[in-house]
Tab-separated table of C-alpha atoms and ligand atoms in Angstrom:
chain	number	residue	atom	x	y	z
A	350	MET	CA	-64.728	-109.006	-200.859
A	351	SER	CA	-67.470	-106.525	-199.945
A	352	PHE	CA	-67.318	-103.478	-197.690
A	353	GLU	CA	-69.403	-105.398	-195.082
A	354	HIS	CA	-66.425	-107.750	-194.558
A	355	LEU	CA	-64.204	-104.845	-193.535
A	356	ASN	CA	-66.062	-104.384	-190.221
A	357	LEU	CA	-66.623	-100.699	-190.774
A	358	ASP	CA	-69.113	-98.734	-188.706
A	359	ALA	CA	-72.701	-98.871	-190.001
A	360	SER	CA	-72.770	-95.097	-190.613
A	361	LEU	CA	-69.754	-95.484	-192.899
A	362	LEU	CA	-71.358	-98.344	-194.813
A	363	ARG	CA	-74.366	-96.092	-195.444
A	364	ALA	CA	-72.096	-93.327	-196.720
A	365	ILE	CA	-70.161	-95.760	-198.935
A	366	GLU	CA	-73.446	-96.882	-200.460
A	367	SER	CA	-74.542	-93.308	-201.093
A	368	CYS	CA	-71.204	-92.659	-202.860
A	369	GLY	CA	-72.071	-95.537	-205.190
A	370	TYR	CA	-69.070	-97.701	-204.262
A	371	THR	CA	-70.054	-101.347	-204.526
A	372	ALA	CA	-66.793	-103.100	-203.615
A	373	PRO	CA	-63.518	-102.029	-202.018
A	374	THR	CA	-60.559	-101.420	-204.310
A	375	GLU	CA	-57.361	-103.422	-203.819
A	376	ILE	CA	-55.695	-100.785	-201.662
A	377	GLN	CA	-58.851	-100.472	-199.549
A	378	ASN	CA	-59.043	-104.255	-199.076
A	379	LYS	CA	-55.452	-104.381	-197.900
A	380	ALA	CA	-55.125	-101.162	-195.910
A	381	ILE	CA	-58.436	-100.861	-194.070
A	382	PRO	CA	-58.209	-104.029	-191.879
A	383	LEU	CA	-54.603	-103.247	-190.895
A	384	ALA	CA	-55.396	-99.614	-190.136
A	385	ILE	CA	-58.431	-100.602	-188.056
A	386	ALA	CA	-56.159	-103.005	-186.134
A	387	GLY	CA	-54.016	-99.982	-185.241
A	388	ARG	CA	-50.964	-100.804	-187.361
A	389	ASP	CA	-48.703	-98.175	-188.900
A	390	LEU	CA	-48.742	-98.464	-192.700
A	391	MET	CA	-46.580	-97.513	-195.612
A	392	ALA	CA	-48.563	-98.091	-198.762
A	393	SER	CA	-47.529	-97.680	-202.340
A	394	ALA	CA	-50.644	-96.589	-204.200
A	395	GLN	CA	-51.091	-94.125	-206.999
A	396	THR	CA	-53.814	-91.610	-207.367
A	397	GLY	CA	-56.880	-93.206	-208.941
A	398	THR	CA	-56.647	-96.418	-206.907
A	399	GLY	CA	-59.074	-95.343	-204.190
A	400	LYS	CA	-56.231	-94.568	-201.757
A	401	THR	CA	-58.032	-91.593	-200.188
A	402	ALA	CA	-60.902	-93.726	-198.924
A	403	ALA	CA	-58.309	-96.325	-197.842
A	404	PHE	CA	-57.164	-93.964	-195.075
A	405	VAL	CA	-60.301	-91.830	-194.598
A	406	LEU	CA	-62.543	-94.827	-193.800
A	407	PRO	CA	-60.403	-96.379	-191.012
A	408	ALA	CA	-59.686	-92.920	-189.588
A	409	LEU	CA	-63.396	-92.110	-189.408
A	410	HIS	CA	-64.124	-95.587	-188.007
A	411	ARG	CA	-61.656	-94.941	-185.209
A	412	LEU	CA	-63.075	-91.519	-184.386
A	413	ILE	CA	-66.617	-92.879	-184.269
A	414	ASN	CA	-65.740	-95.839	-182.061
A	415	ASN	CA	-63.087	-94.465	-179.673
A	416	PRO	CA	-63.935	-91.885	-177.043
A	417	ALA	CA	-62.111	-88.591	-177.487
A	418	LYS	CA	-59.515	-87.460	-174.973
A	419	PRO	CA	-60.147	-84.093	-173.319
A	420	GLY	CA	-59.139	-81.057	-175.383
A	421	HIS	CA	-60.257	-79.527	-178.643
A	422	GLY	CA	-57.387	-80.156	-181.108
A	423	PRO	CA	-57.617	-82.509	-184.095
A	424	ARG	CA	-57.646	-86.267	-183.511
A	425	VAL	CA	-56.653	-87.031	-187.103
A	426	LEU	CA	-54.188	-84.963	-189.141
A	427	VAL	CA	-53.831	-85.504	-192.903
A	428	LEU	CA	-50.855	-83.793	-194.548
A	429	THR	CA	-50.982	-83.332	-198.325
A	430	PRO	CA	-48.474	-81.711	-200.690
A	431	THR	CA	-50.922	-79.362	-202.429
A	432	ARG	CA	-54.064	-77.375	-201.800
A	433	GLU	CA	-55.920	-79.237	-204.534
A	434	LEU	CA	-55.190	-82.590	-202.963
A	435	ALA	CA	-56.208	-81.172	-199.558
A	436	THR	CA	-59.535	-80.146	-201.115
A	437	GLN	CA	-60.006	-83.595	-202.610
A	438	VAL	CA	-59.290	-85.292	-199.275
A	439	SER	CA	-61.663	-82.885	-197.487
A	440	GLU	CA	-64.388	-83.742	-199.989
A	441	ALA	CA	-63.852	-87.468	-199.379
A	442	ILE	CA	-64.110	-86.856	-195.611
A	443	ARG	CA	-67.302	-84.861	-196.135
A	444	ASP	CA	-68.843	-87.566	-198.351
A	445	LEU	CA	-67.781	-90.590	-196.303
A	446	GLY	CA	-68.384	-88.874	-192.950
A	447	LYS	CA	-71.764	-87.416	-193.763
A	448	PHE	CA	-73.654	-89.677	-191.314
A	449	SER	CA	-71.002	-89.462	-188.576
A	450	ARG	CA	-71.284	-85.909	-187.166
A	451	LEU	CA	-67.534	-85.367	-187.082
A	452	ARG	CA	-65.986	-81.935	-187.454
A	453	SER	CA	-63.339	-81.508	-190.085
A	454	GLY	CA	-61.445	-78.524	-191.415
A	455	SER	CA	-58.617	-77.651	-193.721
A	456	ILE	CA	-55.593	-75.372	-193.458
A	457	VAL	CA	-53.965	-74.516	-196.769
A	458	GLY	CA	-51.800	-71.710	-198.073
A	459	GLY	CA	-53.103	-68.959	-200.368
A	460	THR	CA	-56.246	-68.391	-198.313
A	461	PRO	CA	-56.915	-65.819	-195.554
A	462	TYR	CA	-55.743	-66.546	-192.002
A	463	PRO	CA	-58.708	-65.315	-189.866
A	464	PRO	CA	-61.194	-68.108	-190.757
A	465	GLN	CA	-58.449	-70.678	-190.131
A	466	ILE	CA	-57.609	-69.148	-186.744
A	467	LYS	CA	-61.307	-69.187	-185.826
A	468	MET	CA	-61.601	-72.823	-186.904
A	469	LEU	CA	-58.584	-73.842	-184.800
A	470	ARG	CA	-60.158	-72.308	-181.688
A	471	ALA	CA	-63.227	-74.552	-181.989
A	472	PRO	CA	-63.265	-78.313	-181.338
A	473	LEU	CA	-62.049	-80.255	-184.367
A	474	ASP	CA	-61.889	-83.974	-185.162
A	475	ILE	CA	-60.038	-84.074	-188.481
A	476	LEU	CA	-57.635	-81.544	-189.908
A	477	VAL	CA	-56.399	-81.689	-193.525
A	478	ALA	CA	-53.426	-79.427	-194.147
A	479	THR	CA	-50.519	-78.510	-196.366
A	480	PRO	CA	-47.303	-78.431	-194.306
A	481	GLY	CA	-46.245	-74.808	-194.878
A	482	ARG	CA	-49.387	-73.092	-193.606
A	483	LEU	CA	-49.785	-75.631	-190.811
A	484	ILE	CA	-46.283	-74.781	-189.564
A	485	ASP	CA	-47.237	-71.077	-189.593
A	486	HIS	CA	-50.154	-71.730	-187.254
A	487	PHE	CA	-48.213	-74.210	-185.167
A	488	SER	CA	-45.344	-71.727	-184.648
A	489	GLN	CA	-47.887	-69.203	-183.347
A	490	GLY	CA	-49.095	-71.749	-180.795
A	491	ARG	CA	-52.545	-71.973	-182.391
A	492	ILE	CA	-52.809	-75.760	-182.664
A	493	ASP	CA	-53.311	-78.202	-179.825
A	494	PHE	CA	-51.984	-81.604	-180.907
A	495	SER	CA	-52.343	-83.205	-177.453
A	496	ARG	CA	-55.192	-85.521	-178.433
A	497	LEU	CA	-53.945	-86.458	-181.887
A	498	GLU	CA	-54.411	-90.179	-182.619
A	499	VAL	CA	-53.677	-90.612	-186.343
A	500	LEU	CA	-51.201	-88.933	-188.696
A	501	VAL	CA	-51.672	-89.503	-192.444
A	502	LEU	CA	-48.976	-88.509	-194.935
A	503	ASP	CA	-50.670	-88.474	-198.340
A	504	GLU	CA	-48.502	-88.516	-201.479
A	505	ALA	CA	-45.441	-88.458	-199.243
A	506	ASP	CA	-43.036	-88.666	-202.179
A	507	ARG	CA	-44.418	-85.432	-203.581
A	508	MET	CA	-44.302	-83.774	-200.190
A	509	LEU	CA	-40.592	-84.564	-199.931
A	510	ASP	CA	-39.956	-83.602	-203.573
A	511	MET	CA	-41.498	-80.228	-202.864
A	512	GLY	CA	-39.070	-79.620	-200.012
A	513	PHE	CA	-41.471	-80.161	-197.098
A	514	VAL	CA	-39.303	-82.719	-195.304
A	515	ASP	CA	-38.287	-80.429	-192.432
A	516	ASP	CA	-41.840	-79.163	-191.955
A	517	VAL	CA	-43.205	-82.714	-191.923
A	518	GLU	CA	-40.622	-83.858	-189.381
A	519	ARG	CA	-41.222	-80.805	-187.202
A	520	ILE	CA	-44.957	-81.430	-187.187
A	521	ALA	CA	-44.484	-85.154	-186.480
A	522	ALA	CA	-42.165	-84.332	-183.556
A	523	ALA	CA	-44.968	-82.263	-181.991
A	524	LEU	CA	-47.472	-85.132	-182.078
A	525	PRO	CA	-48.061	-87.722	-179.328
A	526	THR	CA	-45.663	-90.651	-179.778
A	527	ASP	CA	-48.418	-93.237	-179.307
A	528	ARG	CA	-50.185	-92.058	-182.461
A	529	GLN	CA	-50.849	-94.240	-185.504
A	530	SER	CA	-49.054	-93.174	-188.709
A	531	LEU	CA	-50.252	-94.008	-192.232
A	532	LEU	CA	-48.042	-93.118	-195.180
A	533	PHE	CA	-49.198	-93.230	-198.819
A	534	SER	CA	-46.757	-92.656	-201.630
A	535	ALA	CA	-46.163	-93.523	-205.303
A	536	THR	CA	-42.803	-94.964	-204.260
A	537	LEU	CA	-41.645	-96.400	-200.939
A	538	GLU	CA	-37.947	-96.159	-201.678
A	539	GLY	CA	-35.281	-93.447	-201.327
A	540	GLU	CA	-36.163	-90.437	-199.185
A	541	VAL	CA	-39.610	-91.805	-198.406
A	542	ARG	CA	-38.075	-94.909	-196.854
A	543	LYS	CA	-35.699	-92.846	-194.723
A	544	VAL	CA	-38.455	-90.565	-193.475
A	545	SER	CA	-40.748	-93.518	-192.763
A	546	GLN	CA	-37.999	-95.140	-190.667
A	547	ARG	CA	-37.957	-92.012	-188.513
A	548	LEU	CA	-41.703	-91.392	-188.290
A	549	LEU	CA	-43.405	-94.812	-188.438
A	550	LYS	CA	-43.363	-97.659	-185.915
A	551	ASP	CA	-42.853	-101.135	-187.341
A	552	PRO	CA	-44.999	-100.310	-190.369
A	553	GLU	CA	-46.775	-102.906	-192.467
A	554	ARG	CA	-45.781	-102.435	-196.112
A	555	ILE	CA	-48.484	-102.591	-198.747
A	556	GLN	CA	-47.626	-102.695	-202.383
A	557	ILE	CA	-50.438	-102.800	-204.851
A	558	ASN	CA	-50.409	-103.436	-208.576
A	559	GLY	CA	-47.636	-101.826	-210.544
A	560	VAL	CA	-48.098	-98.540	-212.232
A	561	LYS	CA	-48.814	-100.211	-215.536
A	562	ASP	CA	-51.785	-102.123	-214.171
A	563	ASN	CA	-53.194	-99.074	-212.466
A	564	HIS	CA	-53.346	-97.245	-215.742
A	565	ALA	CA	-54.738	-100.091	-217.812
A	566	SER	CA	-57.738	-97.925	-218.724
A	567	ILE	CA	-55.507	-95.201	-220.208
A	568	THR	CA	-54.227	-95.486	-223.778
A	569	GLN	CA	-50.862	-93.771	-224.133
A	570	HIS	CA	-49.424	-92.311	-227.350
A	571	LEU	CA	-46.653	-89.967	-228.239
A	572	HIS	CA	-45.813	-87.681	-231.128
A	573	GLN	CA	-42.291	-86.652	-231.955
A	574	ALA	CA	-42.357	-82.853	-232.200
A	575	ASP	CA	-39.705	-80.890	-234.096
A	576	ASP	CA	-40.232	-77.579	-232.346
A	577	LEU	CA	-42.782	-75.350	-230.625
A	578	GLY	CA	-44.672	-74.634	-233.837
A	579	HIS	CA	-45.021	-78.349	-234.472
A	580	LYS	CA	-46.359	-78.856	-230.943
A	581	HIS	CA	-48.969	-76.130	-231.474
A	582	ALA	CA	-50.062	-77.724	-234.759
A	583	LEU	CA	-50.371	-81.173	-233.128
A	584	ILE	CA	-52.411	-79.804	-230.213
A	585	GLU	CA	-54.662	-77.897	-232.610
A	586	HIS	CA	-55.207	-81.085	-234.580
A	587	HIS	CA	-56.164	-83.090	-231.487
A	588	LEU	CA	-58.451	-80.451	-230.040
A	589	GLY	CA	-60.279	-80.429	-233.364
A	590	GLN	CA	-61.345	-84.032	-232.791
A	591	ALA	CA	-64.861	-84.542	-231.440
A	592	GLU	CA	-63.685	-87.454	-229.257
A	593	VAL	CA	-61.859	-84.963	-227.000
A	594	SER	CA	-64.677	-84.115	-224.613
A	595	GLN	CA	-62.475	-82.449	-221.996
A	596	ALA	CA	-58.699	-82.219	-221.800
A	597	VAL	CA	-55.920	-81.229	-219.463
A	598	ILE	CA	-52.771	-79.968	-221.187
A	599	PHE	CA	-49.627	-79.902	-219.064
A	600	THR	CA	-46.918	-77.327	-219.624
A	601	ALA	CA	-43.537	-76.973	-217.941
A	602	THR	CA	-44.062	-73.441	-216.605
A	603	LYS	CA	-46.821	-71.178	-215.344
A	604	ARG	CA	-46.071	-68.676	-218.098
A	605	ALA	CA	-46.328	-71.347	-220.760
A	606	ALA	CA	-49.689	-72.415	-219.283
A	607	ASP	CA	-51.010	-68.839	-219.482
A	608	GLU	CA	-49.708	-68.343	-223.003
A	609	LEU	CA	-51.031	-71.616	-224.368
A	610	SER	CA	-54.423	-71.099	-222.748
A	611	ARG	CA	-54.652	-67.587	-224.236
A	612	ARG	CA	-53.677	-68.912	-227.648
A	613	LEU	CA	-56.320	-71.645	-227.476
A	614	ARG	CA	-58.985	-69.142	-226.431
A	615	GLU	CA	-58.045	-67.007	-229.432
A	616	GLN	CA	-58.592	-70.096	-231.589
A	617	GLY	CA	-62.093	-70.415	-230.136
A	618	HIS	CA	-61.514	-73.134	-227.525
A	619	ARG	CA	-63.101	-72.861	-224.083
A	620	SER	CA	-59.796	-72.922	-222.275
A	621	ALA	CA	-58.460	-71.807	-218.882
A	622	ALA	CA	-55.089	-71.895	-217.177
A	623	LEU	CA	-54.476	-73.442	-213.754
A	624	HIS	CA	-51.226	-72.816	-211.916
A	625	GLY	CA	-49.683	-71.907	-208.606
A	626	ASP	CA	-49.596	-68.132	-209.215
A	627	MET	CA	-53.376	-68.044	-209.053
A	628	ASN	CA	-54.959	-67.590	-205.640
A	629	GLN	CA	-56.942	-70.404	-204.116
A	630	GLY	CA	-60.330	-68.881	-205.015
A	631	ALA	CA	-59.401	-68.507	-208.684
A	632	ARG	CA	-58.054	-72.050	-208.792
A	633	ARG	CA	-61.193	-73.444	-207.238
A	634	ARG	CA	-63.435	-71.492	-209.646
A	635	THR	CA	-61.445	-72.785	-212.616
A	636	VAL	CA	-61.673	-76.395	-211.455
A	637	ASP	CA	-65.422	-75.933	-210.844
A	638	GLN	CA	-65.883	-74.584	-214.386
A	639	MET	CA	-64.123	-77.668	-215.686
A	640	ARG	CA	-66.239	-79.930	-213.506
A	641	ARG	CA	-69.451	-78.283	-214.766
A	642	GLY	CA	-68.294	-78.625	-218.378
A	643	GLN	CA	-68.142	-74.842	-218.948
A	644	CYS	CA	-64.462	-75.197	-219.731
A	645	ARG	CA	-63.182	-77.827	-222.173
A	646	VAL	CA	-59.431	-77.409	-221.998
A	647	LEU	CA	-57.457	-76.825	-218.832
A	648	VAL	CA	-53.828	-75.823	-219.353
A	649	ALA	CA	-52.028	-76.645	-216.146
A	650	THR	CA	-48.748	-77.062	-214.333
A	651	ASP	CA	-47.991	-80.200	-212.317
A	652	VAL	CA	-48.512	-78.882	-208.831
A	653	ALA	CA	-51.791	-77.125	-209.592
A	654	ALA	CA	-53.348	-80.093	-211.363
A	655	ARG	CA	-52.409	-82.657	-208.754
A	656	GLY	CA	-55.416	-84.287	-207.163
A	657	ILE	CA	-57.903	-83.040	-209.755
A	658	ASP	CA	-60.637	-85.631	-209.981
A	659	ILE	CA	-63.013	-84.861	-212.860
A	660	LYS	CA	-64.698	-87.779	-214.565
A	661	GLY	CA	-65.264	-85.946	-217.901
A	662	ILE	CA	-61.559	-85.578	-218.698
A	663	SER	CA	-61.134	-87.782	-221.778
A	664	HIS	CA	-57.603	-86.694	-222.711
A	665	VAL	CA	-54.373	-85.603	-221.072
A	666	PHE	CA	-51.766	-83.913	-223.266
A	667	ASN	CA	-48.176	-83.441	-222.219
A	668	PHE	CA	-47.284	-80.313	-224.187
A	669	ASP	CA	-43.988	-80.485	-222.304
A	670	LEU	CA	-42.783	-83.692	-220.675
A	671	PRO	CA	-42.633	-83.485	-216.862
A	672	MET	CA	-39.445	-83.038	-214.853
A	673	SER	CA	-39.788	-86.406	-213.145
A	674	ALA	CA	-41.119	-89.735	-214.353
A	675	GLU	CA	-43.425	-89.978	-211.320
A	676	ASP	CA	-45.108	-86.768	-212.440
A	677	TYR	CA	-45.935	-88.432	-215.740
A	678	ILE	CA	-47.878	-91.074	-213.810
A	679	HIS	CA	-49.702	-88.422	-211.813
A	680	ARG	CA	-50.474	-86.412	-214.946
A	681	ILE	CA	-51.981	-89.219	-216.989
A	682	GLY	CA	-54.000	-90.282	-213.936
A	683	ARG	CA	-56.151	-87.142	-214.477
A	684	THR	CA	-57.958	-89.092	-217.208
A	685	GLY	CA	-59.529	-92.550	-217.034
A	686	ARG	CA	-61.158	-91.630	-213.679
A	687	GLY	CA	-64.069	-93.368	-212.031
A	688	GLY	CA	-64.097	-96.399	-214.327
A	689	ALA	CA	-63.937	-94.404	-217.599
A	690	SER	CA	-61.243	-94.929	-220.199
A	691	GLY	CA	-58.822	-92.170	-221.134
A	692	ILE	CA	-56.156	-91.168	-223.630
A	693	ALA	CA	-52.791	-89.627	-222.794
A	694	VAL	CA	-50.793	-88.008	-225.600
A	695	SER	CA	-47.237	-86.771	-225.092
A	696	LEU	CA	-45.372	-84.385	-227.375
A	697	VAL	CA	-41.694	-85.265	-227.321
A	698	GLY	CA	-39.354	-82.461	-228.379
A	699	PRO	CA	-35.716	-82.835	-229.460
A	700	GLN	CA	-34.441	-82.438	-225.872
A	701	ASP	CA	-36.956	-84.823	-224.315
A	702	TRP	CA	-35.714	-88.309	-225.244
A	703	GLY	CA	-33.865	-88.791	-221.968
A	704	LYS	CA	-37.005	-87.896	-220.021
A	705	LEU	CA	-39.032	-90.273	-222.175
A	706	ALA	CA	-36.573	-93.114	-221.483
A	707	GLN	CA	-37.053	-92.585	-217.735
A	708	ILE	CA	-40.825	-92.600	-218.115
A	709	GLU	CA	-40.776	-95.792	-220.156
A	710	ARG	CA	-38.530	-97.401	-217.575
A	711	LEU	CA	-40.925	-96.500	-214.770
A	712	THR	CA	-44.081	-97.574	-216.605
A	713	GLY	CA	-42.350	-100.694	-217.871
A	714	SER	CA	-43.435	-100.386	-221.505
A	715	PRO	CA	-42.691	-98.252	-224.538
A	716	ILE	CA	-45.233	-95.595	-225.383
A	717	VAL	CA	-46.742	-96.094	-228.826
A	718	ARG	CA	-45.385	-93.660	-231.428
A	719	GLN	CA	-47.973	-92.011	-233.652
A	720	THR	CA	-47.882	-89.585	-236.508
A	721	VAL	CA	-50.581	-87.349	-237.922
A	722	ASP	CA	-50.921	-87.073	-241.694
A	723	GLY	CA	-49.361	-83.817	-242.805
A	724	LEU	CA	-47.705	-83.270	-239.429
A	725	GLU	CA	-45.004	-85.940	-239.508
A	726	PRO	CA	-41.701	-85.087	-237.800
A	727	ARG	CA	-38.992	-83.874	-240.150
A	728	ARG	CA	-36.235	-85.928	-238.508
A	729	PRO	CA	-36.145	-89.614	-237.542
A	730	GLU	CA	-36.319	-90.484	-233.857
A	731	PRO	CA	-32.805	-90.403	-232.393
A	732	LYS	CA	-31.248	-93.803	-231.732
A	733	PRO	CA	-30.778	-94.761	-228.061
A	734	PHE	CA	-27.016	-94.274	-228.474
A	735	ASP	CA	-27.507	-90.657	-229.623
A	736	GLN	CA	-29.847	-90.087	-226.719
A	737	ARG	CA	-27.197	-91.309	-224.266
A	738	ALA	CA	-24.536	-89.149	-225.875
A	739	LYS	CA	-26.868	-86.139	-225.747
A	740	ARG	CA	-27.475	-86.670	-222.052
A	741	ARG	CA	-23.763	-87.042	-221.333
A	742	ASN	CA	-23.017	-83.812	-223.162
A	743	GLY	CA	-26.064	-81.830	-222.190
A	744	PRO	CA	-27.222	-81.054	-218.660
A	745	PRO	CA	-30.962	-81.611	-218.376
A	746	GLY	CA	-31.886	-81.391	-214.656
A	747	GLY	CA	-29.515	-82.626	-211.972
A	748	GLY	CA	-31.346	-83.417	-208.710
A	749	LYS	CA	-31.577	-86.930	-207.419
A	750	ARG	CA	-35.109	-87.605	-208.510
A	751	ARG	CA	-34.848	-85.572	-211.667
A	752	PHE	CA	-34.013	-86.614	-215.152
A	753	GLY	CA	-30.534	-86.490	-216.541
A	754	GLY	CA	-28.817	-89.060	-214.349
A	755	GLY	CA	-27.029	-90.306	-217.456
A	756	GLY	CA	-26.341	-93.797	-218.664
A	757	SER	CA	-29.973	-94.877	-218.722
A	758	LYS	CA	-31.397	-96.649	-221.705
A	759	PRO	CA	-34.914	-96.434	-223.044
A	760	ALA	CA	-36.939	-99.388	-221.847
A	761	GLY	CA	-37.586	-100.386	-225.387
A	762	GLY	CA	-39.486	-99.299	-228.422
A	763	GLY	CA	-36.970	-96.525	-229.053
A	764	ALA	CA	-35.582	-96.114	-232.522
A	765	GLY	CA	-36.947	-99.355	-233.877
A	766	ASN	CA	-40.512	-98.863	-232.786
A	767	PRO	CA	-42.951	-99.052	-235.665
A	768	GLN	CA	-44.651	-95.770	-236.346
A	769	ILE	CA	-48.385	-95.972	-236.219
A	770	ARG	CA	-49.958	-93.471	-238.516
A	771	SER	CA	-53.174	-91.894	-237.315
A	772	LYS	CA	-55.871	-92.266	-239.873
A	773	ARG	CA	-58.236	-89.440	-239.250
A	774	ASP	CA	-60.783	-88.730	-241.938
A	775	GLY	CA	-61.288	-85.160	-242.831
A	776	PHE	CA	-58.061	-83.880	-241.377
A	777	ALA	CA	-56.508	-81.287	-243.629
A	778	PRO	CA	-52.772	-80.804	-243.109
A	779	LYS	CA	-52.034	-77.279	-241.965
A	780	ARG	CA	-49.006	-75.119	-242.416
A	781	ARG	CA	-46.965	-74.915	-239.287
A	782	SER	CA	-46.290	-71.542	-237.791
A	783	ALA	CA	-43.051	-71.271	-235.834
B	1068	AMP	P1	-58.225	-91.750	-205.245
B	1068	AMP	O1	-57.252	-92.795	-205.660
B	1068	AMP	O2	-58.410	-91.686	-203.778
B	1068	AMP	O3	-57.867	-90.401	-205.860
B	1068	AMP	O4	-59.687	-92.143	-205.818
B	1068	AMP	C1	-60.004	-92.164	-207.184
B	1068	AMP	C2	-61.491	-92.191	-207.471
B	1068	AMP	O5	-62.042	-93.451	-207.110
B	1068	AMP	C3	-62.316	-91.146	-206.727
B	1068	AMP	O6	-63.211	-90.569	-207.674
B	1068	AMP	C4	-63.108	-91.933	-205.711
B	1068	AMP	O7	-64.358	-91.329	-205.439
B	1068	AMP	C5	-63.275	-93.266	-206.396
B	1068	AMP	N1	-63.381	-94.438	-205.478
B	1068	AMP	C6	-62.766	-94.628	-204.295
B	1068	AMP	N2	-63.078	-95.839	-203.772
B	1068	AMP	C7	-63.908	-96.432	-204.652
B	1068	AMP	C8	-64.581	-97.699	-204.691
B	1068	AMP	N3	-64.442	-98.602	-203.717
B	1068	AMP	N4	-65.358	-97.965	-205.750
B	1068	AMP	C9	-65.490	-97.056	-206.766
B	1068	AMP	N5	-64.896	-95.837	-206.804
B	1068	AMP	C10	-64.100	-95.536	-205.749
């Protein structure tokens, strides 16, 4: 199927061509005709599948072809969980709407209010926003939603995970009831399903390839790590490999991101931290440095790195495993972008086997175990039984979508998985520092 078959406006086809897209992705093929027909949608599509264009293109098509009602408020509202994702969506709107003369703007937290207030006073076609700051403006009566035609909830599962459910429902309640609603989410079950029942009208469900297929271009490995010192030694080893052109390393906390980035800089790596304590300007500058290749290693937390779309990222490292299995999917999706292949390496500490079991269950396959000569783990991998006992006795996490639900079994490849030894010429084993 080509883009011509999707009956999109000619100005959009021109923009698609200038973006270099030759054929629609699966989610675009399925979602665009239904969205153009005016249907509400709930689509399960991960980042990296082309989901942004799957809602931006029909939204722009509608704006171009339908006359606007009187007023100056936005006709399309896209809600995203994070500022970075809002920026990515805004960039897609700019690129795909460049021949359409539509006005778009974004409202995100961590940036000054006055330019946003000024923007909301002028006529606007598309507004991309994070829920918290949007609610601020809405509560002050600064937004006119009377001519809103389309609501998009992007990465709805994350939005709910981050506690935005009340904000999202409050915003939706202020919108015209005859609007179209498009929901995109990694999962369509649980909270997402409940919220969609309240906010969507007879939605068409779209499920595209499973997670595993979406990440076919990403090779996944793991190393068993004894302790923090072992993790540092493994990271140092990997960053010493020429094949790592650019990397994102995920840590569990902002402090850990700062500390690891500082440590790597001291070792001579071009490294920077990216996390939610940094203001929007600093975050944008850091991402730009990465995009321009001035920075080789980005040490990031989950929220800050969400939505980052940089083609040069060859490797993702999980220095700490994420708090939810869905985050693992989002993390590794930072590599293997735009048709490239990528490598994701996870460091699994003694407390992490329960988290790993959840990840392997979600992805549907065991992650290949690897060792590095001279940096082998001191202990054998715990057997699945020990892992269950550890989870029963220990309290990792607790929330519904968090790890630690107990009773779960690794999807396979646990204790009996053959260890694949990395054969890397020229690697000299180093002493570990604690
Ligand atoms: P997304 O899933 O929206 O984050 O998109 C992932 C990447 O795919 C982005 O770099 C897009 O620019 C790119 N992309 C979107 N649609 C297409 C397409 N039809 N062909 C090639 N690349 C695309």
